[in-house]
The first five atom37 places (N, CA, C, CB, O) and aatype in JSON, in Angstrom:
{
  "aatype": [20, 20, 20, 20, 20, 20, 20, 20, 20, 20, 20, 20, 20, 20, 20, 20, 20, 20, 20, 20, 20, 20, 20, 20, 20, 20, 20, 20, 20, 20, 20, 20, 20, 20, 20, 20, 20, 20, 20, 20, 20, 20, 20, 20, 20, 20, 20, 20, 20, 20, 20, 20, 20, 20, 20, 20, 20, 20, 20, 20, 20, 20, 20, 20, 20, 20, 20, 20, 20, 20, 20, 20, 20, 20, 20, 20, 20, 20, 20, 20, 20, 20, 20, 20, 20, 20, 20, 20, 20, 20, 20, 20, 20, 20, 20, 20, 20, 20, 20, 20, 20, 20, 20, 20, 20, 20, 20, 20, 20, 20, 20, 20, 20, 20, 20, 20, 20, 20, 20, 20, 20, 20, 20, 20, 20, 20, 20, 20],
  "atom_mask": [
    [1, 1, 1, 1, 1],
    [1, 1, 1, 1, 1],
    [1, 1, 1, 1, 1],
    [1, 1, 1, 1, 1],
    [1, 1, 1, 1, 1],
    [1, 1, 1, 1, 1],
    [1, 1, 1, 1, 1],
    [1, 1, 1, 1, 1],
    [1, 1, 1, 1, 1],
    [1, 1, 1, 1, 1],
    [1, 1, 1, 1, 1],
    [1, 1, 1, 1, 1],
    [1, 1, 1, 1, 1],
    [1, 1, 1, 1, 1],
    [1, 1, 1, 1, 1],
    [1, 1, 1, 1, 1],
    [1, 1, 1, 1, 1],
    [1, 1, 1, 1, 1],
    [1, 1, 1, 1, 1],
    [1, 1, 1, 1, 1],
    [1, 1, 1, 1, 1],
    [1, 1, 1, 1, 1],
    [1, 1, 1, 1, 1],
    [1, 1, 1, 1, 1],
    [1, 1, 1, 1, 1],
    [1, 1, 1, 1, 1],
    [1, 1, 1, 1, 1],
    [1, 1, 1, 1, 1],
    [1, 1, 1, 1, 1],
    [1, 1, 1, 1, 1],
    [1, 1, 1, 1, 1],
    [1, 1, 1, 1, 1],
    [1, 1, 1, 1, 1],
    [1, 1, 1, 1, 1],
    [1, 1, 1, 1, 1],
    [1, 1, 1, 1, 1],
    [1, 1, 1, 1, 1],
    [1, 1, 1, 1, 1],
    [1, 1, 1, 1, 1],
    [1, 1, 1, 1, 1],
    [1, 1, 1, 1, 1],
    [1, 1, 1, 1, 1],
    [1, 1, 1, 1, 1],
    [1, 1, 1, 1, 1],
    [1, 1, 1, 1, 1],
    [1, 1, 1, 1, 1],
    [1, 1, 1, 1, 1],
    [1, 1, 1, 1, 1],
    [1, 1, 1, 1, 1],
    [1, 1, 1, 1, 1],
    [1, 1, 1, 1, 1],
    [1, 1, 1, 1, 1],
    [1, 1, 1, 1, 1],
    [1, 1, 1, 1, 1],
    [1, 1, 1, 1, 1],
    [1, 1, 1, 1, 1],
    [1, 1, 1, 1, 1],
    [1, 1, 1, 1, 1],
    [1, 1, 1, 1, 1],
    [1, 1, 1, 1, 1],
    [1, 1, 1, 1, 1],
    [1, 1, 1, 1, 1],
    [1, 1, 1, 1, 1],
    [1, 1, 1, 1, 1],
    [1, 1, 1, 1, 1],
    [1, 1, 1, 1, 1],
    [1, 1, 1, 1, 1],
    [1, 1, 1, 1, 1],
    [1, 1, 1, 1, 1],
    [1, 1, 1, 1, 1],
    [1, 1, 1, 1, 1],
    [1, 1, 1, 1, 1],
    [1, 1, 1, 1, 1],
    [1, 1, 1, 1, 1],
    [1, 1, 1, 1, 1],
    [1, 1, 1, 1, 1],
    [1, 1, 1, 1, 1],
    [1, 1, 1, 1, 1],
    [1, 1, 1, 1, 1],
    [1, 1, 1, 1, 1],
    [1, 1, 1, 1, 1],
    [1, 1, 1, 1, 1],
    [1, 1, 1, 1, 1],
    [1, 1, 1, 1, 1],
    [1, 1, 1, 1, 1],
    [1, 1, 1, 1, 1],
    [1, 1, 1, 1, 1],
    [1, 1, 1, 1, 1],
    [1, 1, 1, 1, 1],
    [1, 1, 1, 1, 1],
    [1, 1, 1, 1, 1],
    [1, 1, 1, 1, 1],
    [1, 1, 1, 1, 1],
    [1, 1, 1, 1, 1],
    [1, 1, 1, 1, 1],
    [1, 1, 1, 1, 1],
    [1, 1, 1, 1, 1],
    [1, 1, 1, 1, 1],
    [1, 1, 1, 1, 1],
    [1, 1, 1, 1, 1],
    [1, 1, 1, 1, 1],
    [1, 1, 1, 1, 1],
    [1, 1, 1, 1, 1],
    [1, 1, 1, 1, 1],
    [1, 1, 1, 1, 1],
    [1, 1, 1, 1, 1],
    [1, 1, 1, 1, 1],
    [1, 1, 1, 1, 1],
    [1, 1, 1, 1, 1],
    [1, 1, 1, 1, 1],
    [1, 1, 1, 1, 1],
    [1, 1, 1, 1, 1],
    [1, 1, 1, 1, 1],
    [1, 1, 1, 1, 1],
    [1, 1, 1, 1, 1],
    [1, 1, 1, 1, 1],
    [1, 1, 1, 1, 1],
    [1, 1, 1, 1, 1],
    [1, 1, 1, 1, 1],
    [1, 1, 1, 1, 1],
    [1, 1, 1, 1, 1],
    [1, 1, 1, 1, 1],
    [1, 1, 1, 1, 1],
    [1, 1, 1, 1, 1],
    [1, 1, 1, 1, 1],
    [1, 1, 1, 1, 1],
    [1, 1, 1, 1, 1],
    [1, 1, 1, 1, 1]
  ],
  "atom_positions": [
    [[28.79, 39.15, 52.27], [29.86, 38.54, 51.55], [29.63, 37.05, 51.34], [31.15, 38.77, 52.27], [29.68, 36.37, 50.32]],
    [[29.27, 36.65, 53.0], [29.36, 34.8, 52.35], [28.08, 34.29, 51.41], [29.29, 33.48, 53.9], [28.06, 33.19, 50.86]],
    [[26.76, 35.54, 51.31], [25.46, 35.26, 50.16], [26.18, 35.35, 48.94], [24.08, 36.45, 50.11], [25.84, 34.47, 48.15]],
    [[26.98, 36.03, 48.55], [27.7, 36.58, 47.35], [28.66, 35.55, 46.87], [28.45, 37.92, 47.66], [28.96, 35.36, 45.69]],
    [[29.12, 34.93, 47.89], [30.19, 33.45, 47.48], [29.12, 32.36, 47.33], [31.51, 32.86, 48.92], [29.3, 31.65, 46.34]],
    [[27.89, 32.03, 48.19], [26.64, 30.69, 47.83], [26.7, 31.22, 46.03], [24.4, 30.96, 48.93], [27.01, 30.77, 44.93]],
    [[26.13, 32.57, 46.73], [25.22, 32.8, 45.46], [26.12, 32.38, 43.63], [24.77, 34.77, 45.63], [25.61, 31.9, 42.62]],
    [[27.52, 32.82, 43.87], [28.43, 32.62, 42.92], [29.08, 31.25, 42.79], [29.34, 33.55, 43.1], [29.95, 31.14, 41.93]],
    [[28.71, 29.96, 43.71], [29.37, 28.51, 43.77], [28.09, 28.16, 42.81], [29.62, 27.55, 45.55], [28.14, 27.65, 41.69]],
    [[26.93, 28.55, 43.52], [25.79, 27.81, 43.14], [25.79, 27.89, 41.34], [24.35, 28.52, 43.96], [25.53, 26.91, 40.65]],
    [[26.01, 28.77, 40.97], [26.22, 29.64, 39.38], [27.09, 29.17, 38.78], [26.62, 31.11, 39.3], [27.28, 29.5, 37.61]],
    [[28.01, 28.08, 39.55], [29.22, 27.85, 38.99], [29.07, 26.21, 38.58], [30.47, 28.28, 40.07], [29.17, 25.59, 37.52]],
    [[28.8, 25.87, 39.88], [27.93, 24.61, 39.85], [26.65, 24.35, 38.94], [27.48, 24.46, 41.13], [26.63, 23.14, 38.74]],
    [[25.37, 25.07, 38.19], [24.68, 24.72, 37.66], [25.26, 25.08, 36.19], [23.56, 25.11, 38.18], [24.54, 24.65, 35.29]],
    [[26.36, 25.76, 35.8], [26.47, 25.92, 34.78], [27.54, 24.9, 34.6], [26.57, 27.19, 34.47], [27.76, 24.9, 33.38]],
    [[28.22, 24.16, 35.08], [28.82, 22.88, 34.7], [28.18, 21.86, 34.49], [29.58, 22.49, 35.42], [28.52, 21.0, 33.69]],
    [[26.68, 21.81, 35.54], [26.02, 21.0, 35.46], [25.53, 20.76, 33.92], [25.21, 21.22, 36.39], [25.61, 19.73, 33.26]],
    [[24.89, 22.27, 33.47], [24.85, 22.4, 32.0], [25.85, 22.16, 31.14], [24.56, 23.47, 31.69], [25.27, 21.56, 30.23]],
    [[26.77, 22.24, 30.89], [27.98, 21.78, 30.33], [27.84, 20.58, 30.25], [29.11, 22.07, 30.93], [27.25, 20.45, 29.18]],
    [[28.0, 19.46, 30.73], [27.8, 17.81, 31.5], [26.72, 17.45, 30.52], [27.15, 17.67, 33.46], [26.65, 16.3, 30.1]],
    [[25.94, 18.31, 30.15], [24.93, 17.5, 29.8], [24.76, 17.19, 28.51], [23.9, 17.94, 30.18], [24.67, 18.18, 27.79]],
    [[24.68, 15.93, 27.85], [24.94, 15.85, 26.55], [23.79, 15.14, 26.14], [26.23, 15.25, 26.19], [23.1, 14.4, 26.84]],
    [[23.65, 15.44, 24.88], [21.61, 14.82, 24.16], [21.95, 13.46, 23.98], [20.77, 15.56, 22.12], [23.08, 12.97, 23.9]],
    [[20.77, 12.84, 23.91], [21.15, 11.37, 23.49], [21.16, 10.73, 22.02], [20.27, 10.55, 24.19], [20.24, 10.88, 21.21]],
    [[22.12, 10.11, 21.84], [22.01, 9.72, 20.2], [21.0, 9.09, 19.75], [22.97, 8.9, 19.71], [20.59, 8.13, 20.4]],
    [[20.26, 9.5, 18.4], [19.22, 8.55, 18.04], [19.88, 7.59, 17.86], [18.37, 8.78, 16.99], [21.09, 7.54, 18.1]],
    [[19.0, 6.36, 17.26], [19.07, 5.01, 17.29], [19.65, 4.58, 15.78], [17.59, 4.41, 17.68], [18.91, 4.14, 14.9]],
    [[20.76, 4.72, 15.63], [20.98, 4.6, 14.14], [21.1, 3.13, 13.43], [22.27, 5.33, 13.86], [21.04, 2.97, 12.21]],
    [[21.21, 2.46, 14.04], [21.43, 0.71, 14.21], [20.52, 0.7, 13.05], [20.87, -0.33, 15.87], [19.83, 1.71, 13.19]],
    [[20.13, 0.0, 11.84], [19.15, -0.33, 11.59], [19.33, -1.75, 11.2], [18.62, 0.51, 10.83], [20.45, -2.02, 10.75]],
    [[18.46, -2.69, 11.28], [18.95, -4.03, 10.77], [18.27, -4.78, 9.11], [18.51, -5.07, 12.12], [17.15, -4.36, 9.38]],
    [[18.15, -5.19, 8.3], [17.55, -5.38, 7.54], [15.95, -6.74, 7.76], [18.69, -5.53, 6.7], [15.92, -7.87, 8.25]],
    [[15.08, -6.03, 7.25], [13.78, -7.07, 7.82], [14.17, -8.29, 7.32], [12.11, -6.76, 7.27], [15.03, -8.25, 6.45]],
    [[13.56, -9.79, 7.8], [13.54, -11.15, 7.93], [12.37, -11.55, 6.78], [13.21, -11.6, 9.53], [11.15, -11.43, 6.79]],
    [[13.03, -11.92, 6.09], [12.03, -12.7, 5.16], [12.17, -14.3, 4.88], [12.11, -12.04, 3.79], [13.26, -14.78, 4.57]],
    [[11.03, -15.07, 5.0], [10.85, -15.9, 5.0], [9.85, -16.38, 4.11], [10.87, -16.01, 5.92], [8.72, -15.89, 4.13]],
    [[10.27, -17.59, 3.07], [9.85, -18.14, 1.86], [9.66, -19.58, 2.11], [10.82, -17.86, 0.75], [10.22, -20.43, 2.79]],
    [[8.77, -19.55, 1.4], [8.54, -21.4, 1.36], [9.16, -22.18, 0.18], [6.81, -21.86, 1.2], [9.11, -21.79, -0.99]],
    [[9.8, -23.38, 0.62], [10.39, -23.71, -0.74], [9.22, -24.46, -1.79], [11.76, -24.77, -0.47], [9.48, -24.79, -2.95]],
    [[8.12, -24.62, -1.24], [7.08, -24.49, -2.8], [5.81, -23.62, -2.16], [6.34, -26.44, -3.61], [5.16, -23.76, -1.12]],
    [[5.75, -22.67, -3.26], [4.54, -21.73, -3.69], [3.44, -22.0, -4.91], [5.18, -20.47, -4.07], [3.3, -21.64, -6.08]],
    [[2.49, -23.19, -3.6], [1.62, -23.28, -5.0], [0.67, -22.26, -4.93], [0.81, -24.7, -5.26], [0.36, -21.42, -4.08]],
    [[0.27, -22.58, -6.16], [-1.07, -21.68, -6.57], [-2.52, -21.79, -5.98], [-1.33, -21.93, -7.97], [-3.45, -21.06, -6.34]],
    [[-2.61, -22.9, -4.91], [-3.92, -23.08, -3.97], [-3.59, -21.62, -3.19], [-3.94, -24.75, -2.78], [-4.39, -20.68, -3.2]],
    [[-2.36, -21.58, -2.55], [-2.28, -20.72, -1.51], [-2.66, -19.49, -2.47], [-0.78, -20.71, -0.65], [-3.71, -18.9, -2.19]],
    [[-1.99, -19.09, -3.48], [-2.78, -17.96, -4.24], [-4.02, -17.72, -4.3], [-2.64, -17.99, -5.34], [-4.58, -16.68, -3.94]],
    [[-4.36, -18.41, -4.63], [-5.69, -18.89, -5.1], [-6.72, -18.06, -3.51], [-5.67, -21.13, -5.3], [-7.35, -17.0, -3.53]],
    [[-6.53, -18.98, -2.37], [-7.21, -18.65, -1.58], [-7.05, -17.21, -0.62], [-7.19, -19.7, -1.04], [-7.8, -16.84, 0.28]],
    [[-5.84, -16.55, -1.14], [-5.78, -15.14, -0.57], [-6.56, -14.52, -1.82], [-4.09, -14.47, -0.22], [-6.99, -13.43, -1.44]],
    [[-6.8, -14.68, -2.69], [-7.28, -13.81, -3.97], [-9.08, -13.9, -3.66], [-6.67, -14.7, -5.81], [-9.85, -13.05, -4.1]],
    [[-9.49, -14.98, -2.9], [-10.68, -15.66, -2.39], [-10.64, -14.53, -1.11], [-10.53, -17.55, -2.03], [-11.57, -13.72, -1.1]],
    [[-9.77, -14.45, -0.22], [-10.09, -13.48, 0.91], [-9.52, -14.41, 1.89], [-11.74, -12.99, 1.17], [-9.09, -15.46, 1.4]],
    [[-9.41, -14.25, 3.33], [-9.07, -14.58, 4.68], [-10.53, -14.87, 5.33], [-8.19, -13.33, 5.44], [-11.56, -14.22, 5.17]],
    [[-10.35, -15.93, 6.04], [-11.37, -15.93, 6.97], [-11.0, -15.8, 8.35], [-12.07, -17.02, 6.83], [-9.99, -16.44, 8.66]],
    [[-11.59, -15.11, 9.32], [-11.3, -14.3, 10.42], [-12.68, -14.87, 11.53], [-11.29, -12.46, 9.89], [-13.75, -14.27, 11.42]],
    [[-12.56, -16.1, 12.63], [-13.71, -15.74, 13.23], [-13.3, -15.32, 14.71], [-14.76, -16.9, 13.14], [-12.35, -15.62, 15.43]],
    [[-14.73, -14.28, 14.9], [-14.8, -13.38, 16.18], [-16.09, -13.55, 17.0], [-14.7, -11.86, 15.78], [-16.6, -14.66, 17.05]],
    [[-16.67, -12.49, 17.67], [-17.54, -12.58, 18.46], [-18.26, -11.23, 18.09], [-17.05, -12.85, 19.83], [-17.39, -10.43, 17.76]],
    [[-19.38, -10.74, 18.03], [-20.56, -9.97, 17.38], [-20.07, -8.63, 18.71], [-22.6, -11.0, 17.44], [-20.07, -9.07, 19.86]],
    [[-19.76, -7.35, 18.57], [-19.57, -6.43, 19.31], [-20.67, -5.59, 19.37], [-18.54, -5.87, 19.02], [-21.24, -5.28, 20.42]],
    [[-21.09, -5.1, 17.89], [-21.86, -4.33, 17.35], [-22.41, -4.75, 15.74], [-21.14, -3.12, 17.47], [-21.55, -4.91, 14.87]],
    [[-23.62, -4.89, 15.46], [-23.71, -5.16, 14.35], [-25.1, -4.56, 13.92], [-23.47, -6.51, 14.2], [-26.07, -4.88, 14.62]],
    [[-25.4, -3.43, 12.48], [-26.12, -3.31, 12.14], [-26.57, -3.32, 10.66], [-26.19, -2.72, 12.72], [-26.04, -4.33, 10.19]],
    [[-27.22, -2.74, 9.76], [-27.32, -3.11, 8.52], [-26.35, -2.35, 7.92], [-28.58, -2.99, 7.98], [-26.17, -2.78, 6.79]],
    [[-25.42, -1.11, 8.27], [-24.1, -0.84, 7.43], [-23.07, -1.05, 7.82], [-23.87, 0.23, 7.06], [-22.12, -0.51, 7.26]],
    [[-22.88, -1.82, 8.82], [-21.6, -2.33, 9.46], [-21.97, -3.83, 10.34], [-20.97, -1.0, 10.58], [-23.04, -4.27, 10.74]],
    [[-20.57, -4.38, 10.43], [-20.29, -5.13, 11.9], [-19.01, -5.25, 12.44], [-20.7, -6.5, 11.9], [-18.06, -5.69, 11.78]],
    [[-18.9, -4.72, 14.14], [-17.82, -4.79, 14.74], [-17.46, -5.98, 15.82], [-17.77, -3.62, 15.23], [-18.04, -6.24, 16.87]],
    [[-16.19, -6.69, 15.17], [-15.97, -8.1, 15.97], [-14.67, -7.85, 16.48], [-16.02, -9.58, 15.03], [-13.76, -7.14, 16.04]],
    [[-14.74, -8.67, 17.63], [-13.24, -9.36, 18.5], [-12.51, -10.23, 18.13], [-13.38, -9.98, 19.67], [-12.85, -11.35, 18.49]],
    [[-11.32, -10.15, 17.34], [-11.16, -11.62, 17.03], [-10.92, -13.0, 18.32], [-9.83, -11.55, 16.07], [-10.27, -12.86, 19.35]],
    [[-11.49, -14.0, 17.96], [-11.49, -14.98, 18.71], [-10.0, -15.72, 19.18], [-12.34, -15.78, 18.03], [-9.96, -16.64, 20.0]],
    [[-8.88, -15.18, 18.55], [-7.55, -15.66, 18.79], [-6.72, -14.53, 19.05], [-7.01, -16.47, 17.68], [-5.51, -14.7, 19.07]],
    [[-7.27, -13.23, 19.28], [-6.83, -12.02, 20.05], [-7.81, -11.22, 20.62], [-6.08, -11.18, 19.28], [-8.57, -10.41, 20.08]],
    [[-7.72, -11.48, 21.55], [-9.16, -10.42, 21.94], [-9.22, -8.99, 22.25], [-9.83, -10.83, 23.15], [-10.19, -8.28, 22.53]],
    [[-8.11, -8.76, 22.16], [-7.4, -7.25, 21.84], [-8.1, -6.53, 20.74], [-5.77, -7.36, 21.35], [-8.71, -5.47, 20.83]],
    [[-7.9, -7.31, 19.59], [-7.95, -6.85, 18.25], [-9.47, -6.52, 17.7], [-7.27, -7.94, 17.37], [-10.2, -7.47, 17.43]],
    [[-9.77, -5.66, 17.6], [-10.99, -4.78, 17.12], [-11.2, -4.86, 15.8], [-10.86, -3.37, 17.4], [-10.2, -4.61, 15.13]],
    [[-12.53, -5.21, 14.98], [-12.33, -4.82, 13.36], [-13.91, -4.28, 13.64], [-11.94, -6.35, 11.87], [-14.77, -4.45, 14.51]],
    [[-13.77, -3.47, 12.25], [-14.65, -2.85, 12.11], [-14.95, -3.34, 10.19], [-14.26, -1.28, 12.71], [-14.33, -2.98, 9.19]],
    [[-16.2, -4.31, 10.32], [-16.36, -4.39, 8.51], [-18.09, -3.59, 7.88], [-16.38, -6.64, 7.99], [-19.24, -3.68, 8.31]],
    [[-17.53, -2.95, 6.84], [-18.93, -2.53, 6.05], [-18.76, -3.96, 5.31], [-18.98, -0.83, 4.87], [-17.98, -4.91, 5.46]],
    [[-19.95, -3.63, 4.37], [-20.9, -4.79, 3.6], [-20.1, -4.78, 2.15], [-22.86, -4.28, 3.41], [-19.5, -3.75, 1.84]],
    [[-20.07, -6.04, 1.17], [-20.38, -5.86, -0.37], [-22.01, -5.35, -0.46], [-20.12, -7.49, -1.28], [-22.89, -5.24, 0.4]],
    [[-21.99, -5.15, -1.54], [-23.32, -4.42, -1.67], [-24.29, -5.89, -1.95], [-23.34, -3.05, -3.14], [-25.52, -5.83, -1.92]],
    [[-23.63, -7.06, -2.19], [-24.72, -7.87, -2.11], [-25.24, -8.53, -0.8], [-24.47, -8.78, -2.94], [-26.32, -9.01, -0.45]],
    [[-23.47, -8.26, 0.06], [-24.23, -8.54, 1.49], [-24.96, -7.91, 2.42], [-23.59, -8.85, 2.2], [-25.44, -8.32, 3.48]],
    [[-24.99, -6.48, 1.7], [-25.29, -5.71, 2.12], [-26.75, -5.69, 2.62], [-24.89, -5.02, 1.44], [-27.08, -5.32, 3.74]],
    [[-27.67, -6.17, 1.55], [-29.28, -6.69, 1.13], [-29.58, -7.48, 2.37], [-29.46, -7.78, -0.42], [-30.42, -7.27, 3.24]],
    [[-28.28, -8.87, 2.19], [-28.49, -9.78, 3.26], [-28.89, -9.45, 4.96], [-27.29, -10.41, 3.21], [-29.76, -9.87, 5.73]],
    [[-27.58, -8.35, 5.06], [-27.59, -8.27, 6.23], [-28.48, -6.86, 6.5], [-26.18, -8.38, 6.71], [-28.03, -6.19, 7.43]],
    [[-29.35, -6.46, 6.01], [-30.36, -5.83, 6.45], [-31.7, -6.46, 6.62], [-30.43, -4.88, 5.73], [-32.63, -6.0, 7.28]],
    [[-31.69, -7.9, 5.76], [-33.03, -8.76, 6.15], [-32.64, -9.02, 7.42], [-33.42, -10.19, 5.29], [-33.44, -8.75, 8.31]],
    [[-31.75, -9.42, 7.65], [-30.89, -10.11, 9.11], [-31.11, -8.99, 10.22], [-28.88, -10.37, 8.86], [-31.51, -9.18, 11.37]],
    [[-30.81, -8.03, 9.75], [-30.98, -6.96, 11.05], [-32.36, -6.23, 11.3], [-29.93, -5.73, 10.86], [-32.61, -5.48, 12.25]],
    [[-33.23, -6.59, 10.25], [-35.08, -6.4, 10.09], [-35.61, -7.4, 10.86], [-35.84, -6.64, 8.45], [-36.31, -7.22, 11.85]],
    [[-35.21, -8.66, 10.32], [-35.51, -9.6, 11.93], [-34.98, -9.99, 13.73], [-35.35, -10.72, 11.52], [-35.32, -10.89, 14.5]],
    [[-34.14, -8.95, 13.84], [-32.98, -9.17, 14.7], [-31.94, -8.64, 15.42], [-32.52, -9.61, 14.29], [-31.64, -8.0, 16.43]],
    [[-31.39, -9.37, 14.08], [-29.78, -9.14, 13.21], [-29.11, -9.7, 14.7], [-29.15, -6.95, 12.52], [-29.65, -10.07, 15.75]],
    [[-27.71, -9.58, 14.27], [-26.69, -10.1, 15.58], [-26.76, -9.45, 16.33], [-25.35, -10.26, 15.55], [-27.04, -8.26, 16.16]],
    [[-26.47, -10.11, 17.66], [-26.71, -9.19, 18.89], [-24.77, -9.43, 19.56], [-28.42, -10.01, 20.24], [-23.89, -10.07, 18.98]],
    [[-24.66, -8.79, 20.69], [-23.22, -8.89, 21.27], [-23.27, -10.43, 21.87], [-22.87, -7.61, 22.57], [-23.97, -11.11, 22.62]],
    [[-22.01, -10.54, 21.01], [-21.39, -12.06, 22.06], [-21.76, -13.02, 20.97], [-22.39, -12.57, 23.91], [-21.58, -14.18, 21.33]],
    [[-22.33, -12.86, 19.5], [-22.78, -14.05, 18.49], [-21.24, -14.21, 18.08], [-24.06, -13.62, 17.04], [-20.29, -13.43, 18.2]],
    [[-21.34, -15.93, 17.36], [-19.92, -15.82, 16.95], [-20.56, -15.97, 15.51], [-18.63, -17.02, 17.58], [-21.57, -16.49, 15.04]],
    [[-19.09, -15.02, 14.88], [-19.17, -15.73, 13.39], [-17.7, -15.79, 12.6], [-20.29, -14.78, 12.36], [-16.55, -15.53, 12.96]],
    [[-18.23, -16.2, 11.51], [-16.86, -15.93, 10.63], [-17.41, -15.16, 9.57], [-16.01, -17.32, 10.0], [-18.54, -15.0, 9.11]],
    [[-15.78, -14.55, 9.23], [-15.87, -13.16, 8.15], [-14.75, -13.59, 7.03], [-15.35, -11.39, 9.02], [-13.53, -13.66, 7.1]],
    [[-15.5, -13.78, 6.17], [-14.53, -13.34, 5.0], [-14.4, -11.85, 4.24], [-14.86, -14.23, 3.94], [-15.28, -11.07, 3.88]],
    [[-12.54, -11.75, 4.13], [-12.4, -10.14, 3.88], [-11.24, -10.62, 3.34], [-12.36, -8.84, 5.16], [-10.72, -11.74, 3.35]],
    [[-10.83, -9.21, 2.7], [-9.21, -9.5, 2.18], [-8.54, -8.79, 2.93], [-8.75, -9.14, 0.71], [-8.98, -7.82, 3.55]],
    [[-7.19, -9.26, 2.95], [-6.33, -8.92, 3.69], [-6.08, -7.33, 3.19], [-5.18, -9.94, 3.63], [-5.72, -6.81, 2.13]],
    [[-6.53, -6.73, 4.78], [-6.01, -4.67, 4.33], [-7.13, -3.99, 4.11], [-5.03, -4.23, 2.66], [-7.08, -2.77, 3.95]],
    [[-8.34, -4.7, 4.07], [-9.54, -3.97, 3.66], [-10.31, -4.51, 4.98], [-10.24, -4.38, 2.0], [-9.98, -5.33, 5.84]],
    [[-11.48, -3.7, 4.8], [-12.43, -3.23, 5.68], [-13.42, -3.8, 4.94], [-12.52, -1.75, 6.0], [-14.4, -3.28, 5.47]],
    [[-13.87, -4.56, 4.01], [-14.93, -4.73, 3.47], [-14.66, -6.18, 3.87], [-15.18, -4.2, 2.04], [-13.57, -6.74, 4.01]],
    [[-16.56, -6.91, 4.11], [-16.83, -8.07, 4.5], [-17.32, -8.98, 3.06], [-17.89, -7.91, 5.7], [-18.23, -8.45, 2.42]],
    [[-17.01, -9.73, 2.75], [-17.08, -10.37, 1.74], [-17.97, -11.49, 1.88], [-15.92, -10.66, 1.37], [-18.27, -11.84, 0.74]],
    [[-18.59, -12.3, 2.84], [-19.06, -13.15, 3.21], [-19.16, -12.93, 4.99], [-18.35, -14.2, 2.58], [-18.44, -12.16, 5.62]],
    [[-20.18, -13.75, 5.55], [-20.48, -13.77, 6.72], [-21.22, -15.08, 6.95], [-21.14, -12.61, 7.05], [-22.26, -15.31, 6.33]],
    [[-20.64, -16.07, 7.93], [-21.17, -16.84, 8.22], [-21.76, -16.61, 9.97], [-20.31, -17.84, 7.78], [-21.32, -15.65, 10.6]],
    [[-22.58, -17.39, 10.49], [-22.94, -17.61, 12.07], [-24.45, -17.48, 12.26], [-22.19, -16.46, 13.07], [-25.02, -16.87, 11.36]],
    [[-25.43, -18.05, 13.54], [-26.59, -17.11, 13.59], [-26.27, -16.23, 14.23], [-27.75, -17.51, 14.04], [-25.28, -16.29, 14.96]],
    [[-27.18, -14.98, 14.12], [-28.03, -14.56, 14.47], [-28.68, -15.02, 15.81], [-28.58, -14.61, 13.56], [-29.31, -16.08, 15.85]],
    [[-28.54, -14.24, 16.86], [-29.31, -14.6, 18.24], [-30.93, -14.24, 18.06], [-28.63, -13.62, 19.62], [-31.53, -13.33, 17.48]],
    [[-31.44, -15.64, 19.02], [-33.12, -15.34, 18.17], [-33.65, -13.84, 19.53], [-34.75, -17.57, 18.33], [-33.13, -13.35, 20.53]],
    [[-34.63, -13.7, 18.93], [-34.89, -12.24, 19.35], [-35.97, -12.73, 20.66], [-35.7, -11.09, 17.88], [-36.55, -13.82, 20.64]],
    [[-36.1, -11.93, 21.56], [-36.96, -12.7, 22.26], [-37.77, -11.66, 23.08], [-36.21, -13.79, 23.1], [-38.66, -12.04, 23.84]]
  ]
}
């Protein structure tokens, strides 16, 4: 008799427990994003995003169809750039004699959102 009363509190008890339990609301809040304008927009600043970003890092991996850098003001941040096809030429003479080894610094010009290297400045570590 008294297994038959556990057994029937306990049943009584987990199914309130279930009852009790309610899902949680998503997050419906939404706020509108922050935009921020300059009160003059010249055309240099155009000008030089249409030119590309320059980005310098430190040499991770680099061979004649790619190079992978750290940026130097996050070192978190990983990129991975292929070539223009004219730097492409370049940086296979560069990697026929060499090429960058880990830890070279350079700078990269790219446009903002792309993966393509537009310019590359730095040496080359000499080979030894």
């Amino acid at each position: 008799m008294k297994n038959c009363k556990t057994f029937a509190m306990i049943a009584v008890a987990a199914a309130a427990a279930c009852a009790m339990v309610v899902p949680a609301g998503a997050q419906t809040e939404r706020t509108a994003p922050i935009v921020v304008r300059s009160a003059d927009s010249s055309s240099a600043k155009a000008q030089n995003t249409a030119k590309g970003n320059w980005m310098k890092g430190e040499v991770i991996h680099a061979d004649a169809n790619e190079i992978v850098v750290r940026e130097a003001q996050n070192e978190r941040m990983i990129h991975t750039f292929t070539y223009t096809p004219a730097l492409q030429t370049r940086m296979q003479r560069i990697s026929d004699n060499g090429g960058y080894k880990y830890g070279d610094k350079v700078k990269i010009r790219y446009q903002t959102g792309q993966t393509v290297a537009l310019k590359i400045h730095g040496r080359p570590s000499k080979s030894s």
